[in-house]
Tab-separated table of C-alpha atoms in Angstrom:
chain	number	residue	atom	x	y	z
A	25	MET	CA	-0.141	0.180	0.248
A	26	THR	CA	2.915	2.307	-1.303
A	27	GLY	CA	2.838	5.516	-3.214
A	28	GLN	CA	5.147	6.187	-6.135
A	29	ASP	CA	8.866	5.280	-5.774
A	30	PRO	CA	10.711	8.307	-4.215
A	31	VAL	CA	13.858	7.914	-6.755
A	32	THR	CA	12.165	7.071	-9.935
A	33	GLY	CA	8.343	8.687	-9.068
A	34	GLN	CA	6.776	5.995	-11.090
A	35	ASP	CA	4.195	3.825	-9.257
A	36	PRO	CA	5.638	0.290	-8.367
A	37	ALA	CA	2.749	-1.297	-9.120
A	38	ALA	CA	2.261	-0.043	-13.023
A	39	ARG	CA	6.109	-1.489	-13.426
A	40	PRO	CA	6.219	-5.414	-14.681
A	41	ASP	CA	8.073	-7.692	-11.658
A	42	PRO	CA	11.344	-8.286	-13.730
A	43	GLY	CA	11.896	-11.438	-11.993
A	44	PRO	CA	15.039	-12.801	-10.648
A	45	ALA	CA	18.346	-11.494	-12.728
A	46	GLY	CA	16.264	-8.662	-14.351
A	47	ALA	CA	14.472	-11.394	-16.332
A	48	PRO	CA	10.891	-10.830	-17.647
A	49	ALA	CA	8.541	-11.847	-14.860
A	50	PRO	CA	6.533	-14.777	-16.242
A	51	SER	CA	2.700	-14.428	-17.655
A	52	LEU	CA	0.287	-17.017	-16.430
A	53	GLN	CA	-1.489	-15.876	-19.991
A	54	ARG	CA	1.176	-16.943	-22.208
A	55	ARG	CA	2.043	-20.154	-20.032
A	56	LEU	CA	-1.653	-21.278	-20.307
A	57	LEU	CA	-2.016	-20.022	-24.122
A	58	ALA	CA	1.341	-22.113	-25.135
A	59	ALA	CA	-0.099	-25.306	-23.594
A	60	ALA	CA	-3.468	-24.867	-25.201
A	61	LEU	CA	-1.792	-23.986	-28.643
A	62	VAL	CA	0.345	-27.453	-27.908
A	63	LEU	CA	-2.227	-29.829	-27.038
A	64	ILE	CA	-4.234	-27.956	-30.331
A	65	LEU	CA	-1.240	-28.695	-32.044
A	66	GLY	CA	-1.339	-32.474	-30.824
A	67	ALA	CA	-4.800	-33.234	-31.094
A	68	LEU	CA	-5.088	-31.812	-34.802
A	69	VAL	CA	-1.668	-34.104	-36.017
A	70	VAL	CA	-3.053	-37.617	-33.768
A	71	ALA	CA	-6.341	-36.883	-35.472
A	72	GLY	CA	-4.893	-35.936	-39.312
A	73	LEU	CA	-2.650	-39.145	-39.020
A	74	ALA	CA	-5.754	-41.227	-37.523
A	75	ILE	CA	-8.293	-39.393	-40.453
A	76	GLY	CA	-5.533	-40.428	-43.210
A	77	LEU	CA	-5.053	-43.989	-42.117
A	78	ILE	CA	-9.034	-44.669	-42.166
A	79	LEU	CA	-8.791	-43.024	-45.183
A	80	ASP	CA	-6.153	-45.235	-46.917
A	81	ARG	CA	-8.006	-48.721	-45.863
A	82	PHE	CA	-11.372	-47.291	-46.901
A	83	VAL	CA	-9.976	-46.499	-50.951
A	84	ARG	CA	-8.134	-49.247	-50.612
A	85	GLY	CA	-10.713	-51.527	-49.528
A	86	GLN	CA	-12.592	-49.799	-52.216
A	87	LEU	CA	-9.854	-50.793	-54.729
A	88	ASP	CA	-9.337	-54.234	-53.370
A	89	ALA	CA	-13.147	-54.782	-53.862
A	90	ARG	CA	-13.468	-54.069	-57.145
A	91	LEU	CA	-10.742	-56.044	-58.263
A	92	ASP	CA	-11.497	-58.774	-56.167
A	93	ALA	CA	-15.164	-58.898	-58.113
A	94	GLN	CA	-12.961	-58.851	-61.481
A	95	VAL	CA	-11.432	-62.144	-60.197
A	96	ALA	CA	-14.732	-63.483	-58.971
A	97	ALA	CA	-15.833	-62.658	-62.502
A	98	LEU	CA	-13.259	-64.224	-64.478
A	99	VAL	CA	-13.089	-67.412	-62.191
A	100	ALA	CA	-16.646	-67.815	-63.040
A	101	GLY	CA	-16.518	-67.358	-66.944
A	102	LEU	CA	-13.259	-69.796	-67.013
A	103	GLU	CA	-14.877	-72.492	-69.396
A	104	PRO	CA	-14.826	-76.402	-67.269
A	105	GLY	CA	-12.207	-78.905	-69.701
A	106	GLY	CA	-8.402	-78.549	-70.351
A	107	ALA	CA	-9.125	-75.655	-72.600
A	108	LEU	CA	-8.184	-71.817	-70.902
A	109	ARG	CA	-10.982	-70.317	-72.443
A	110	LEU	CA	-13.596	-68.058	-71.087
A	111	ASP	CA	-17.011	-68.484	-72.015
A	112	ARG	CA	-17.573	-64.281	-72.391
A	113	ALA	CA	-15.968	-61.190	-73.343
A	114	LEU	CA	-14.557	-59.945	-69.818
A	115	ASP	CA	-13.014	-56.865	-70.987
A	116	GLY	CA	-15.068	-53.926	-69.740
A	117	PRO	CA	-14.174	-50.595	-68.776
A	118	PRO	CA	-11.616	-49.582	-67.415
A	119	PHE	CA	-10.031	-52.885	-68.680
A	120	ASP	CA	-10.301	-52.531	-72.353
A	121	ARG	CA	-8.628	-49.245	-72.387
A	122	PRO	CA	-4.470	-49.836	-73.022
A	123	GLY	CA	-1.790	-49.163	-70.816
A	124	SER	CA	-4.455	-47.848	-68.225
A	125	GLY	CA	-2.746	-50.263	-65.856
A	126	TRP	CA	-6.382	-52.001	-65.298
A	127	TYR	CA	-5.694	-55.877	-66.280
A	128	TRP	CA	-5.937	-58.543	-66.035
A	129	GLN	CA	-4.648	-62.275	-66.681
A	130	VAL	CA	-5.252	-65.810	-66.109
A	131	ARG	CA	-2.530	-68.392	-66.271
A	132	ARG	CA	-2.283	-72.188	-66.411
A	133	GLY	CA	1.364	-73.719	-67.091
A	134	GLY	CA	2.238	-71.881	-70.495
A	135	ALA	CA	-0.850	-70.990	-71.997
A	136	ALA	CA	-2.671	-67.363	-71.207
A	137	LEU	CA	-5.417	-65.058	-71.048
A	138	ARG	CA	-5.138	-61.032	-70.934
A	139	SER	CA	-7.157	-57.839	-70.685
A	140	GLY	CA	-7.160	-55.748	-73.966
A	141	SER	CA	-5.616	-53.429	-71.793
A	142	LEU	CA	-2.260	-55.494	-71.893
A	143	SER	CA	-1.980	-54.903	-75.433
A	144	GLY	CA	-0.286	-58.906	-75.772
A	145	HIS	CA	2.194	-58.316	-72.839
A	146	ASP	CA	2.311	-60.181	-70.040
A	147	LEU	CA	1.771	-58.712	-66.212
A	148	ALA	CA	4.738	-59.467	-63.876
A	149	LEU	CA	4.568	-60.029	-60.574
A	150	ALA	CA	7.169	-58.542	-57.949
A	151	ALA	CA	6.689	-61.679	-56.180
A	152	PRO	CA	6.033	-65.249	-56.714
A	153	VAL	CA	2.663	-66.312	-57.421
A	154	PRO	CA	1.149	-67.663	-54.088
A	155	ALA	CA	0.447	-71.274	-53.406
A	156	PRO	CA	-3.390	-72.348	-54.042
A	157	SER	CA	-5.424	-70.997	-51.567
A	158	GLU	CA	-9.413	-71.050	-49.984
A	159	ASN	CA	-10.956	-69.741	-53.150
A	160	ARG	CA	-10.110	-66.038	-51.662
A	161	PRO	CA	-7.611	-63.204	-53.795
A	162	ARG	CA	-4.756	-62.212	-51.992
A	163	PRO	CA	-3.175	-59.101	-52.494
A	164	ALA	CA	0.498	-58.708	-54.605
A	165	ASP	CA	2.579	-55.744	-55.864
A	166	GLY	CA	3.408	-56.257	-59.405
A	167	VAL	CA	4.882	-54.199	-62.916
A	168	GLY	CA	2.798	-53.168	-65.873
A	169	PRO	CA	4.383	-53.327	-69.764
A	170	ARG	CA	5.331	-50.062	-69.126
A	171	GLY	CA	6.898	-50.095	-65.940
A	172	GLU	CA	3.841	-48.826	-63.906
A	173	ALA	CA	3.342	-49.250	-60.211
A	174	LEU	CA	0.462	-51.966	-59.839
A	175	ILE	CA	-2.059	-53.129	-57.126
A	176	LEU	CA	-2.924	-56.306	-57.969
A	177	ARG	CA	-5.059	-59.043	-56.523
A	178	VAL	CA	-4.584	-62.637	-56.987
A	179	LEU	CA	-6.225	-66.219	-57.058
A	180	VAL	CA	-4.964	-69.402	-57.570
A	181	LEU	CA	-7.187	-72.707	-58.135
A	182	PRO	CA	-6.366	-75.439	-57.059
A	183	ASP	CA	-5.436	-77.024	-60.558
A	184	ALA	CA	-2.981	-74.296	-60.673
A	185	THR	CA	-4.246	-71.522	-62.719
A	186	SER	CA	-4.011	-68.152	-61.330
A	187	VAL	CA	-6.251	-65.332	-61.733
A	188	ALA	CA	-5.055	-61.970	-61.469
A	189	ALA	CA	-6.532	-58.359	-61.633
A	190	SER	CA	-4.823	-55.104	-61.272
A	191	ALA	CA	-5.217	-51.746	-60.844
A	192	PRO	CA	-3.009	-48.471	-61.108
A	193	ARG	CA	-1.388	-47.690	-57.607
A	194	ALA	CA	-2.090	-43.971	-58.677
A	195	ALA	CA	-5.927	-45.310	-58.742
A	196	LEU	CA	-5.289	-45.549	-54.878
A	197	GLN	CA	-3.149	-42.407	-54.093
A	198	ARG	CA	-4.796	-39.597	-56.320
A	199	PRO	CA	-7.960	-40.430	-54.072
A	200	LEU	CA	-6.173	-40.220	-50.825
A	201	ARG	CA	-4.037	-36.980	-52.231
A	202	GLU	CA	-6.833	-35.165	-52.734
A	203	ALA	CA	-8.601	-36.372	-50.082
A	204	GLY	CA	-5.981	-35.559	-47.892
A	205	LEU	CA	-5.392	-31.949	-48.840
A	206	ALA	CA	-8.921	-31.208	-48.125
A	207	LEU	CA	-7.962	-32.599	-44.439
A	208	ALA	CA	-5.352	-31.042	-44.151
A	209	ALA	CA	-7.584	-27.785	-45.100
A	210	SER	CA	-10.225	-28.533	-43.085
A	211	LEU	CA	-8.020	-29.444	-40.458
A	212	GLY	CA	-6.291	-25.998	-40.624
A	213	VAL	CA	-9.232	-24.109	-39.909
A	214	LEU	CA	-10.307	-26.152	-37.267
A	215	GLY	CA	-6.887	-25.208	-36.111
A	216	LEU	CA	-7.782	-21.850	-36.165
A	217	CYS	CA	-10.881	-21.922	-34.376
A	218	LEU	CA	-9.536	-23.736	-31.880
A	219	ALA	CA	-6.640	-21.532	-31.280
A	220	ALA	CA	-9.476	-18.425	-31.069
A	221	GLY	CA	-11.163	-20.322	-28.895
A	222	ALA	CA	-8.043	-21.012	-26.862
A	223	VAL	CA	-7.221	-17.397	-26.207
A	224	ALA	CA	-10.808	-16.303	-25.758
A	225	GLN	CA	-11.029	-18.747	-23.212
A	226	VAL	CA	-8.216	-18.061	-21.358
A	227	ARG	CA	-8.594	-13.997	-22.091
A	228	LEU	CA	-11.829	-14.755	-20.496
A	229	GLY	CA	-10.819	-17.455	-17.530
A	230	LEU	CA	-8.124	-14.629	-16.463
A	231	ARG	CA	-10.152	-11.501	-16.480
A	232	PRO	CA	-11.275	-12.235	-12.854
A	233	LEU	CA	-7.673	-11.622	-11.929
A	234	ASP	CA	-7.815	-8.366	-13.895
A	235	ARG	CA	-10.276	-7.144	-12.339
A	236	LEU	CA	-9.256	-7.919	-9.407
A	237	ARG	CA	-5.915	-5.642	-9.865
A	238	ARG	CA	-8.280	-2.926	-10.827
A	239	ASP	CA	-9.842	-3.185	-7.481
A	240	LEU	CA	-6.375	-3.321	-5.531
A	241	ALA	CA	-5.718	-0.328	-7.391
A	242	ASP	CA	-9.019	1.187	-6.450
A	243	VAL	CA	-7.980	0.354	-2.494
A	244	ARG	CA	-4.967	2.069	-2.928
A	245	ALA	CA	-6.382	5.157	-4.477
A	246	GLY	CA	-8.613	5.269	-2.153
A	247	ARG	CA	-11.744	5.273	-4.464
A	248	ARG	CA	-12.807	2.064	-2.575
A	249	ALA	CA	-12.132	0.997	1.218
A	250	ARG	CA	-12.279	-3.143	0.396
A	251	VAL	CA	-11.545	-5.572	-2.459
A	252	PRO	CA	-15.966	-6.589	-3.121
A	253	GLU	CA	-17.175	-9.961	-2.345
A	254	ALA	CA	-18.369	-11.165	-5.025
A	255	GLN	CA	-15.615	-12.884	-6.784
A	256	PRO	CA	-15.384	-16.586	-8.885
A	257	ALA	CA	-15.078	-19.351	-6.367
A	258	GLU	CA	-11.438	-19.489	-6.791
A	259	ILE	CA	-10.248	-16.106	-6.146
A	260	ARG	CA	-12.856	-15.568	-3.324
A	261	PRO	CA	-10.609	-17.282	-0.710
A	262	LEU	CA	-8.041	-14.531	-1.977
A	263	SER	CA	-10.216	-11.429	-1.965
A	264	ALA	CA	-10.996	-12.732	1.750
A	265	GLU	CA	-7.461	-12.893	2.740
A	266	VAL	CA	-6.691	-9.280	0.718
A	267	ASN	CA	-9.288	-7.891	2.495
A	268	ALA	CA	-8.106	-9.825	6.032
A	269	LEU	CA	-5.013	-7.656	5.370
A	270	LEU	CA	-6.379	-4.491	4.486
A	271	ASP	CA	-8.313	-4.830	7.692
A	272	GLN	CA	-5.323	-5.614	9.974
A	273	ASN	CA	-3.133	-2.892	8.160
A	274	ALA	CA	-6.064	-0.243	8.780
A	275	ALA	CA	-6.468	-1.435	12.731
A	276	GLN	CA	-2.389	-1.317	13.027
A	277	LEU	CA	-2.022	2.502	11.298
A	278	ALA	CA	-4.754	3.587	13.617
A	279	GLN	CA	-2.970	2.275	16.701
A	280	ALA	CA	0.448	3.704	15.574
A	281	ARG	CA	-1.329	7.328	14.563
A	282	THR	CA	-2.626	7.184	18.109
A	283	HIS	CA	0.695	6.466	19.343
A	284	VAL	CA	2.018	9.270	17.240
A	285	ALA	CA	-0.903	11.544	18.662
A	286	ASN	CA	0.075	10.800	21.954
A	287	LEU	CA	3.826	11.805	21.454
A	288	ALA	CA	3.054	14.768	19.279
A	289	HIS	CA	0.862	16.277	22.385
A	290	GLY	CA	3.253	15.039	25.078
A	291	LEU	CA	6.567	16.453	23.851
A	292	LYS	CA	5.640	19.369	20.787
A	293	THR	CA	3.707	21.834	22.865
A	294	PRO	CA	5.802	21.574	26.219
A	295	LEU	CA	8.601	22.214	24.044
A	296	ALA	CA	7.477	25.144	22.332
A	297	THR	CA	6.284	26.613	25.346
A	298	MET	CA	9.972	25.940	26.709
A	299	GLY	CA	11.471	27.540	23.667
A	300	LEU	CA	8.772	30.879	24.355
A	301	VAL	CA	9.880	31.101	27.915
A	302	LEU	CA	14.049	30.904	27.236
A	303	SER	CA	13.247	33.532	24.278
A	304	ASP	CA	13.448	35.850	27.147
A	305	PRO	CA	17.120	36.902	27.522
A	306	ALA	CA	16.780	37.469	31.386
A	307	ARG	CA	15.961	33.708	31.770
A	308	ASP	CA	18.758	32.573	29.238
A	309	PRO	CA	21.707	35.154	29.148
A	310	ASP	CA	24.240	33.108	27.188
A	311	GLY	CA	21.351	31.112	24.944
A	312	ARG	CA	22.751	27.683	25.479
A	313	LEU	CA	19.576	26.226	27.073
A	314	ALA	CA	17.322	27.639	24.356
A	315	ARG	CA	19.756	26.231	21.945
A	316	LEU	CA	19.276	23.249	23.429
A	317	VAL	CA	15.434	23.407	23.420
A	318	GLY	CA	15.518	24.181	19.567
A	319	THR	CA	17.781	20.807	19.317
A	320	MET	CA	15.212	18.945	21.291
A	321	ASP	CA	12.544	20.405	19.516
A	322	ARG	CA	13.978	19.568	15.499
A	323	SER	CA	15.162	16.236	16.440
A	324	VAL	CA	11.494	15.595	17.716
A	325	ARG	CA	9.341	16.838	14.871
A	326	HIS	CA	12.037	15.433	13.017
A	327	HIS	CA	11.392	12.026	14.323
A	328	LEU	CA	7.274	12.381	14.243
A	329	ARG	CA	7.611	13.265	11.140
A	330	ARG	CA	8.835	9.886	9.922
A	331	ALA	CA	6.574	8.111	12.300
A	332	ARG	CA	3.425	9.693	10.953
A	333	ALA	CA	4.903	9.358	7.210
A	334	GLY	CA	5.351	5.745	7.695
A	335	ALA	CA	1.962	5.482	9.785
A	336	ARG	CA	0.953	7.024	6.523
A	337	GLY	CA	2.671	4.201	4.164
A	338	GLY	CA	-0.852	2.903	3.654
A	339	ALA	CA	-3.137	5.800	4.079
A	340	VAL	CA	-3.293	6.606	0.544
A	341	ARG	CA	-5.679	5.098	-0.701
A	342	ALA	CA	-7.779	7.126	2.289
A	343	ARG	CA	-10.209	9.975	-0.042
A	344	THR	CA	-11.534	12.463	2.234
A	345	PRO	CA	-14.647	14.208	0.160
A	346	LEU	CA	-13.824	18.042	0.572
A	347	ALA	CA	-17.650	19.781	0.592
A	348	GLY	CA	-18.722	18.365	4.000
A	349	PRO	CA	-15.591	18.950	6.260
A	350	LEU	CA	-15.406	22.403	5.196
A	351	ARG	CA	-19.397	23.828	5.349
A	352	ASP	CA	-19.201	21.996	8.579
A	353	LEU	CA	-15.939	23.850	9.864
A	354	ALA	CA	-17.320	27.008	8.204
A	355	ALA	CA	-20.503	26.698	10.445
A	356	ALA	CA	-18.914	26.059	13.285
A	357	LEU	CA	-16.212	28.784	12.700
A	358	GLU	CA	-18.776	31.111	11.893
A	359	ARG	CA	-20.608	30.424	15.676
A	360	LEU	CA	-17.683	30.642	17.308
A	361	HIS	CA	-17.196	33.888	15.697
A	362	ALA	CA	-20.720	35.052	15.683
A	363	ASP	CA	-19.942	37.775	18.260
A	364	LYS	CA	-17.630	39.675	15.107
A	365	GLY	CA	-20.175	38.986	12.697
A	366	VAL	CA	-17.613	36.593	10.281
A	367	ALA	CA	-19.910	35.327	6.838
A	368	VAL	CA	-17.633	32.552	5.688
A	369	THR	CA	-18.747	31.811	2.001
A	370	VAL	CA	-17.717	27.946	0.624
A	371	ALA	CA	-17.137	27.574	-3.231
A	372	VAL	CA	-16.196	23.373	-4.052
A	373	ALA	CA	-15.810	21.995	-7.111
A	374	PRO	CA	-18.348	18.585	-7.337
A	375	GLY	CA	-16.770	15.269	-6.174
A	376	LEU	CA	-13.862	17.403	-5.070
A	377	ALA	CA	-11.261	14.956	-2.323
A	378	ALA	CA	-8.218	15.072	-1.394
A	379	ALA	CA	-6.002	12.276	-0.684
A	380	CYS	CA	-5.387	11.932	3.265
A	381	ASP	CA	-6.561	11.492	6.357
A	382	PRO	CA	-9.804	13.109	7.549
A	383	GLN	CA	-8.772	13.968	10.927
A	384	ASP	CA	-5.359	16.179	9.514
A	385	LEU	CA	-8.083	17.438	6.676
A	386	ASP	CA	-9.748	18.226	9.412
A	387	GLU	CA	-6.592	19.937	11.662
A	388	MET	CA	-5.406	21.545	8.165
A	389	LEU	CA	-8.380	23.453	7.370
A	390	GLY	CA	-9.379	24.344	10.593
A	391	ASN	CA	-5.926	26.310	11.185
A	392	LEU	CA	-6.525	28.030	7.994
A	393	ILE	CA	-10.324	29.092	8.565
A	394	ASP	CA	-9.642	29.811	12.163
A	395	ASN	CA	-6.841	32.192	11.192
A	396	ALA	CA	-9.059	34.245	8.888
A	397	CYS	CA	-11.896	34.408	10.959
A	398	GLN	CA	-9.599	35.940	13.571
A	399	TRP	CA	-7.815	38.612	11.540
A	400	CYS	CA	-10.750	39.072	9.272
A	401	ARG	CA	-12.770	42.112	9.311
A	402	GLY	CA	-15.930	40.275	8.615
A	403	ALA	CA	-16.096	38.398	5.130
A	404	VAL	CA	-13.895	34.575	4.414
A	405	ARG	CA	-14.079	32.960	1.182
A	406	ILE	CA	-13.073	29.422	0.582
A	407	THR	CA	-12.616	27.808	-2.881
A	408	ALA	CA	-10.863	24.590	-3.496
A	409	GLY	CA	-10.648	23.150	-7.250
A	410	ALA	CA	-8.775	20.910	-9.247
A	411	ALA	CA	-5.345	21.595	-9.840
A	412	GLU	CA	-1.765	19.774	-10.892
A	413	PRO	CA	-0.995	17.755	-9.557
A	414	GLY	CA	-3.987	17.485	-6.995
A	415	ILE	CA	-5.677	20.213	-5.640
A	416	ARG	CA	-6.180	23.319	-4.324
A	417	ILE	CA	-7.848	25.405	-1.384
A	418	ALA	CA	-7.631	28.806	-1.205
A	419	VAL	CA	-8.547	30.215	2.004
A	420	GLU	CA	-9.166	34.350	1.760
A	421	ASP	CA	-9.800	37.138	3.899
A	422	ASP	CA	-10.942	40.999	4.385
A	423	GLY	CA	-8.431	41.707	6.887
A	424	PRO	CA	-5.081	43.937	6.670
A	425	GLY	CA	-2.576	41.095	5.193
A	426	LEU	CA	0.509	40.592	6.215
A	427	ASP	CA	3.583	41.865	4.220
A	428	PRO	CA	5.993	39.489	2.985
A	429	GLU	CA	8.308	39.439	5.404
A	430	ALA	CA	5.015	39.142	7.752
A	431	MET	CA	4.716	35.996	5.653
A	432	ALA	CA	7.754	33.929	6.062
A	433	ARG	CA	7.690	35.002	9.731
A	434	ALA	CA	3.803	33.539	10.277
A	435	ALA	CA	4.917	30.250	8.739
A	436	ARG	CA	7.140	29.560	11.569
A	437	ARG	CA	6.788	27.463	14.810
A	438	GLY	CA	5.476	29.969	17.819
A	439	GLN	CA	5.567	33.370	16.120
A	440	ARG	CA	2.765	35.084	16.845
A	441	LEU	CA	2.282	38.750	15.065
A	442	ASP	CA	0.000	40.025	17.439
A	443	GLU	CA	0.164	39.239	21.260
A	444	THR	CA	-3.319	40.757	21.878
A	445	VAL	CA	-4.865	37.599	19.421
A	446	PRO	CA	-5.670	34.408	21.497
A	447	GLY	CA	-2.962	31.254	20.232
A	448	HIS	CA	0.288	29.731	20.193
A	449	GLY	CA	1.489	30.926	17.151
A	450	PHE	CA	1.728	26.530	15.957
A	451	GLY	CA	-1.188	26.685	13.480
A	452	LEU	CA	0.223	27.495	9.973
A	453	ALA	CA	3.561	25.658	11.006
A	454	ILE	CA	1.353	22.557	11.728
A	455	THR	CA	-0.438	23.208	9.046
A	456	THR	CA	2.284	23.352	6.749
A	457	GLU	CA	4.150	20.183	8.253
A	458	LEU	CA	0.280	17.996	7.365
A	459	ALA	CA	0.819	19.361	3.829
A	460	GLU	CA	4.412	18.363	3.323
A	461	LEU	CA	4.067	14.831	4.698
A	462	TYR	CA	1.068	14.275	1.839
A	463	GLY	CA	3.263	15.969	-1.043
A	464	GLY	CA	1.585	18.968	-0.716
A	465	GLY	CA	2.515	22.657	0.815
A	466	LEU	CA	1.101	25.893	2.169
A	467	ASP	CA	1.912	29.081	0.066
A	468	LEU	CA	0.461	32.348	1.414
A	469	GLY	CA	-0.033	35.850	-0.436
A	470	ARG	CA	-2.310	38.818	-0.922
A	471	ALA	CA	-5.872	38.044	-1.181
A	472	PRO	CA	-8.279	39.909	-3.542
A	473	LEU	CA	-10.764	40.750	-0.623
A	474	GLY	CA	-7.760	42.503	0.642
A	475	GLY	CA	-6.214	40.007	3.402
A	476	LEU	CA	-4.175	37.156	3.624
A	477	MET	CA	-4.439	34.594	1.055
A	478	ALA	CA	-3.995	31.120	2.533
A	479	THR	CA	-3.525	28.472	-0.516
A	480	LEU	CA	-3.334	25.101	0.388
A	481	ARG	CA	-2.059	21.999	-2.119
A	482	LEU	CA	-2.960	18.192	-1.335
A	483	PRO	CA	-2.694	15.271	-3.466
A	484	GLY	CA	-6.171	14.611	-5.288
């Protein structure tokens, strides 16, 4: 719950954690996307191989079935007896086109019957003719008369008659290639869709974390006091722990502020009083005691300032609206100075808020308004508005005002410009110290009303 970096002036929450040795911080989103893309790619490769194998078996099965039908027709067309003849012509398309690769051949000993597509050539098998089988063709490879690769189905009958039918290997490879191209395109489109879905899913799934980050930024900036409890089930324990930490931090800050306030009241006023008493030369002829008291006062104020700044390490998240406190203080001080007939007017821009503790804001504004009411002739005007890099609150009066030298002395602790006016001379100095603790300040100048104008600058 810290503010800006005192060295770089940057917001630590806005800078990514460089990780060890300056390495970039690991990204949960990139890790999830990489895992999803690897799994999608692996699934697509496995699916492509499986579908390709299924297509190969399907196309090969269709081709084998066609060749087996041709072999069965040839076996059925063989005339019984010793001569090797067919009782009908079996050169239907595509077995009638020479050089097409669609061939058939029936061989018994030295006699052979051939399809017209062989043009009198023999069908050479790449392996020896298999032994007679149980009336079922077997696969084989061969080469056509033009050297083309063939897919064959061969059936050897009990009388050693071999019946073979072939198809060009391109009849298997061409459909597989065309189907493979279509399959690759389909899987590519599917992969892109799945990748887009994974990106959308990861971003949608991590959106609650981004919303939690914005909620924490709002807490740190003072726009909200706690992280909303309405979170997804997986993030709800984290938000509950963060809220518990915020509550514990607030309790510790309140305790620290109490101790600091007690110490401030216990030391600052007595030391200041001693300094005023010892300012009389008759009481401290050589000024040694006054110097010691001054040293003690500076040391106490230095350590109190550090303690209060440390206690406010998380107070930057507290933003206090201005309209309410200004109007309440103006009304209270008008009643307090009713015998003087003071009229206090307030003009505050809508929605204006100061990034500081409400008690400190009341103390600063109370000092300035009370000082203006004491020195005015009858009118005090308060205006507040936005100004880079925060807000600006101007308190002016129509009193006699101060010259530049008196303005410089008025901001010092214990300096009273008029002994007839009640007070100890600490108001403007305390206001200046508090404003500087929050990164602001106090400026004194001539008011348009004719008196003093005190301009308080605070972070917004």
